[in-house]
Amino acid sequence: MILLIITTILWAFSFSLIGEYLAGHVDSYFSVLMRIGLAALVFLPFLRTCGQKWRTLLSYMLVGAMQLGVMYLFSFRAYLYLTVSEFLLFTIFTPLYVTLIYDVLSRRRLRWGYALSALLAVIGAAIIRYDKLSDHFWLGLLLVQLANISFAIGMVGYKRLMEVHPMPQHSAISWFYMGALIVAVIAWFTLGNPNKLPETSLQWGILVWLGVAASGLGYFMWNYGATQVDAGTLGIMNNVHIPAGLLVNLAIWQQQPHWSSFLIGAAVILASLWVHRRWVAPHSVQMADGRKRVGAPNE
């Protein structure tokens, strides 16, 4: 849990930096390539097979391609049509995506308690609304949802792989980054604009920070933390970045949120996490243990 909290704080700064200094100034495909390339470089020394089959390693590469590669392609394009506040707002459905995808992959049935606690987190994020939407927000909304779904598929896929094909986290994440890097390289050479490279040392510095810290260390901590919590907690934590990002936006750019909505929405998100961890998750474990005891004599 602590890893998810630390990563949320770390990522809260990324939204503002991308929106203010990179979006519209630096080619989005180059930004993705730099960010993923540096992250892959950080974990390159840990690239090991660890006795795993190539099918398993390719699976880790696939979830990395989805969670980072495809997600970044959509999200960096979305910044061209949205403000930072709008981008944060449109990520509210991620908890539902995470819960539904995990249940489909691992349990083949929906856990309604998990879905309801995730929905409560969505409602809390929706309360923290942004009143003035830009002219192109529909296209931005679509791009953010595609990014959110890609992120959820990759995140749940990584968690599921660690459950069925475990390997050392630092080795797994190195293959994870290799998969994302393949997507980034292909996107840059097919769609990138070499005339829109970074022009200032500040832009280069931000890309380095995003690649090494926010992506390299951030996604390692986030995915490691994802394997230590249940899918419901993981989904809800994805919406904690919304109030965190808005607070950073306030601290750096003095963009005031609607304080009553912000406080109520943040309280609802935290309440959804408390309700889930206090009642929903323990009840789900008790039901699962009960089914095992009932079924044991026939197994």
Short mmCIF file of C-alpha atoms in Angstrom, two decimals, residues 25-189:
data_model
loop_
_atom_site.label_atom_id
_atom_site.label_comp_id
_atom_site.label_asym_id
_atom_site.label_seq_id
_atom_site.Cartn_x
_atom_site.Cartn_y
_atom_site.Cartn_z
CA HIS A 25 5.71 21.97 -27.81
CA VAL A 26 7.47 18.61 -28.09
CA ASP A 27 6.37 15.81 -30.42
CA SER A 28 4.24 13.48 -28.32
CA TYR A 29 5.75 10.33 -29.87
CA PHE A 30 9.26 11.54 -29.06
CA SER A 31 8.17 12.25 -25.49
CA VAL A 32 6.85 8.70 -25.22
CA LEU A 33 10.06 7.28 -26.71
CA MET A 34 12.27 9.25 -24.33
CA ARG A 35 10.20 8.42 -21.27
CA ILE A 36 10.00 4.68 -21.94
CA GLY A 37 13.54 4.46 -23.32
CA LEU A 38 15.06 5.93 -20.16
CA ALA A 39 12.88 3.72 -17.96
CA ALA A 40 14.01 0.65 -19.91
CA LEU A 41 17.64 1.76 -19.59
CA VAL A 42 17.33 2.01 -15.80
CA PHE A 43 16.25 -1.64 -15.54
CA LEU A 44 18.33 -3.03 -18.41
CA PRO A 45 20.93 -4.57 -16.00
CA PHE A 46 18.14 -6.73 -14.51
CA LEU A 47 17.05 -8.26 -17.85
CA ARG A 48 17.11 -11.98 -17.00
CA THR A 49 15.11 -15.00 -18.10
CA CYS A 50 15.04 -16.39 -14.52
CA GLY A 51 14.32 -19.87 -15.91
CA GLN A 52 11.02 -18.69 -17.37
CA LYS A 53 9.58 -19.87 -20.69
CA TRP A 54 9.72 -17.38 -23.55
CA ARG A 55 5.93 -17.40 -23.65
CA THR A 56 5.88 -16.01 -20.10
CA LEU A 57 8.51 -13.38 -20.90
CA LEU A 58 6.57 -12.31 -23.98
CA SER A 59 3.46 -12.02 -21.80
CA TYR A 60 5.29 -9.58 -19.51
CA MET A 61 6.39 -7.66 -22.60
CA LEU A 62 2.79 -7.56 -23.83
CA VAL A 63 1.42 -6.10 -20.58
CA GLY A 64 4.22 -3.51 -20.65
CA ALA A 65 3.32 -2.63 -24.23
CA MET A 66 -0.29 -2.05 -23.15
CA GLN A 67 0.23 -0.33 -19.78
CA LEU A 68 3.00 2.01 -20.91
CA GLY A 69 3.44 1.97 -24.67
CA VAL A 70 -0.15 2.15 -25.91
CA MET A 71 -1.35 4.10 -22.85
CA TYR A 72 1.28 6.83 -23.34
CA LEU A 73 0.47 7.15 -27.05
CA PHE A 74 -3.15 7.92 -26.21
CA SER A 75 -2.53 10.06 -23.13
CA PHE A 76 0.14 12.33 -24.66
CA ARG A 77 -2.17 13.00 -27.61
CA ALA A 78 -5.03 13.74 -25.21
CA TYR A 79 -3.03 16.61 -23.66
CA LEU A 80 -3.29 18.42 -27.01
CA TYR A 81 -7.06 18.72 -26.53
CA LEU A 82 -7.46 18.96 -22.76
CA THR A 83 -6.32 21.04 -19.85
CA VAL A 84 -4.60 19.29 -16.94
CA SER A 85 -7.80 19.49 -14.88
CA GLU A 86 -9.89 17.98 -17.68
CA PHE A 87 -7.38 15.18 -18.18
CA LEU A 88 -7.50 14.32 -14.48
CA LEU A 89 -11.30 14.42 -14.50
CA PHE A 90 -11.61 12.02 -17.44
CA THR A 91 -9.53 9.33 -15.68
CA ILE A 92 -12.28 8.71 -13.13
CA PHE A 93 -13.50 5.41 -14.62
CA THR A 94 -10.19 3.58 -14.16
CA PRO A 95 -11.26 1.83 -10.90
CA LEU A 96 -14.19 0.23 -12.71
CA TYR A 97 -11.98 -0.86 -15.59
CA VAL A 98 -9.48 -2.44 -13.18
CA THR A 99 -12.11 -4.30 -11.16
CA LEU A 100 -14.04 -5.58 -14.17
CA ILE A 101 -10.96 -6.69 -16.12
CA TYR A 102 -9.44 -8.47 -13.12
CA ASP A 103 -12.66 -10.35 -12.39
CA VAL A 104 -12.96 -11.41 -16.02
CA LEU A 105 -9.36 -12.64 -16.20
CA SER A 106 -9.08 -14.36 -12.83
CA ARG A 107 -12.54 -15.26 -11.55
CA ARG A 108 -14.81 -15.36 -14.61
CA ARG A 109 -17.48 -13.60 -12.57
CA LEU A 110 -18.13 -10.11 -11.25
CA ARG A 111 -17.72 -9.34 -7.55
CA TRP A 112 -20.47 -6.80 -6.93
CA GLY A 113 -18.93 -5.52 -3.70
CA TYR A 114 -15.72 -4.64 -5.54
CA ALA A 115 -17.68 -2.99 -8.34
CA LEU A 116 -19.71 -0.91 -5.89
CA SER A 117 -16.68 0.31 -3.95
CA ALA A 118 -14.99 1.18 -7.26
CA LEU A 119 -18.15 3.03 -8.32
CA LEU A 120 -18.01 5.02 -5.07
CA ALA A 121 -14.48 6.11 -5.99
CA VAL A 122 -15.76 7.16 -9.43
CA ILE A 123 -18.52 9.24 -7.83
CA GLY A 124 -16.00 10.94 -5.55
CA ALA A 125 -13.78 11.82 -8.50
CA ALA A 126 -16.78 13.08 -10.47
CA ILE A 127 -17.67 15.44 -7.62
CA ILE A 128 -14.25 17.04 -8.06
CA ARG A 129 -15.43 18.39 -11.38
CA TYR A 130 -14.02 21.07 -13.60
CA ASP A 131 -16.72 23.52 -14.67
CA LYS A 132 -15.31 24.89 -17.93
CA LEU A 133 -14.58 22.28 -20.60
CA SER A 134 -12.52 23.09 -23.69
CA ASP A 135 -13.96 23.00 -27.21
CA HIS A 136 -12.30 19.69 -28.13
CA PHE A 137 -13.05 17.83 -24.94
CA TRP A 138 -14.99 14.99 -26.65
CA LEU A 139 -11.93 13.86 -28.59
CA GLY A 140 -9.82 14.28 -25.48
CA LEU A 141 -12.36 12.24 -23.50
CA LEU A 142 -12.14 9.39 -26.02
CA LEU A 143 -8.33 9.40 -25.98
CA VAL A 144 -8.20 9.39 -22.18
CA GLN A 145 -10.65 6.46 -21.97
CA LEU A 146 -8.56 4.47 -24.45
CA ALA A 147 -5.49 5.31 -22.36
CA ASN A 148 -7.28 4.27 -19.16
CA ILE A 149 -8.41 0.94 -20.62
CA SER A 150 -4.90 0.21 -21.92
CA PHE A 151 -3.45 1.10 -18.51
CA ALA A 152 -5.97 -1.11 -16.70
CA ILE A 153 -5.34 -4.08 -19.03
CA GLY A 154 -1.59 -3.82 -18.54
CA MET A 155 -1.79 -3.28 -14.80
CA VAL A 156 -4.21 -6.16 -14.19
CA GLY A 157 -2.24 -8.33 -16.62
CA TYR A 158 0.97 -7.75 -14.66
CA LYS A 159 -0.76 -8.53 -11.37
CA ARG A 160 -2.29 -11.70 -12.84
CA LEU A 161 1.02 -12.85 -14.34
CA MET A 162 2.69 -12.47 -10.95
CA GLU A 163 -0.02 -14.72 -9.50
CA VAL A 164 0.31 -17.52 -12.07
CA HIS A 165 3.90 -17.09 -13.39
CA PRO A 166 5.82 -15.31 -10.59
CA MET A 167 9.38 -14.11 -11.10
CA PRO A 168 11.61 -11.54 -9.35
CA GLN A 169 9.96 -8.14 -9.67
CA HIS A 170 13.05 -6.35 -10.99
CA SER A 171 13.47 -8.94 -13.75
CA ALA A 172 9.76 -8.91 -14.62
CA ILE A 173 9.67 -5.12 -14.91
CA SER A 174 12.71 -5.14 -17.20
CA TRP A 175 10.84 -7.32 -19.71
CA PHE A 176 7.79 -5.12 -19.09
CA TYR A 177 9.76 -2.05 -20.24
CA MET A 178 11.15 -3.89 -23.27
CA GLY A 179 7.61 -4.49 -24.51
CA ALA A 180 6.69 -0.85 -24.02
CA LEU A 181 9.89 0.27 -25.76
CA ILE A 182 9.03 -1.70 -28.91
CA VAL A 183 5.70 0.17 -29.17
CA ALA A 184 7.42 3.53 -28.59
CA VAL A 185 10.11 2.91 -31.23
CA ILE A 186 7.58 1.84 -33.86
CA ALA A 187 5.35 4.83 -33.10
CA TRP A 188 8.24 7.32 -33.33
CA PHE A 189 9.60 6.05 -36.64
#
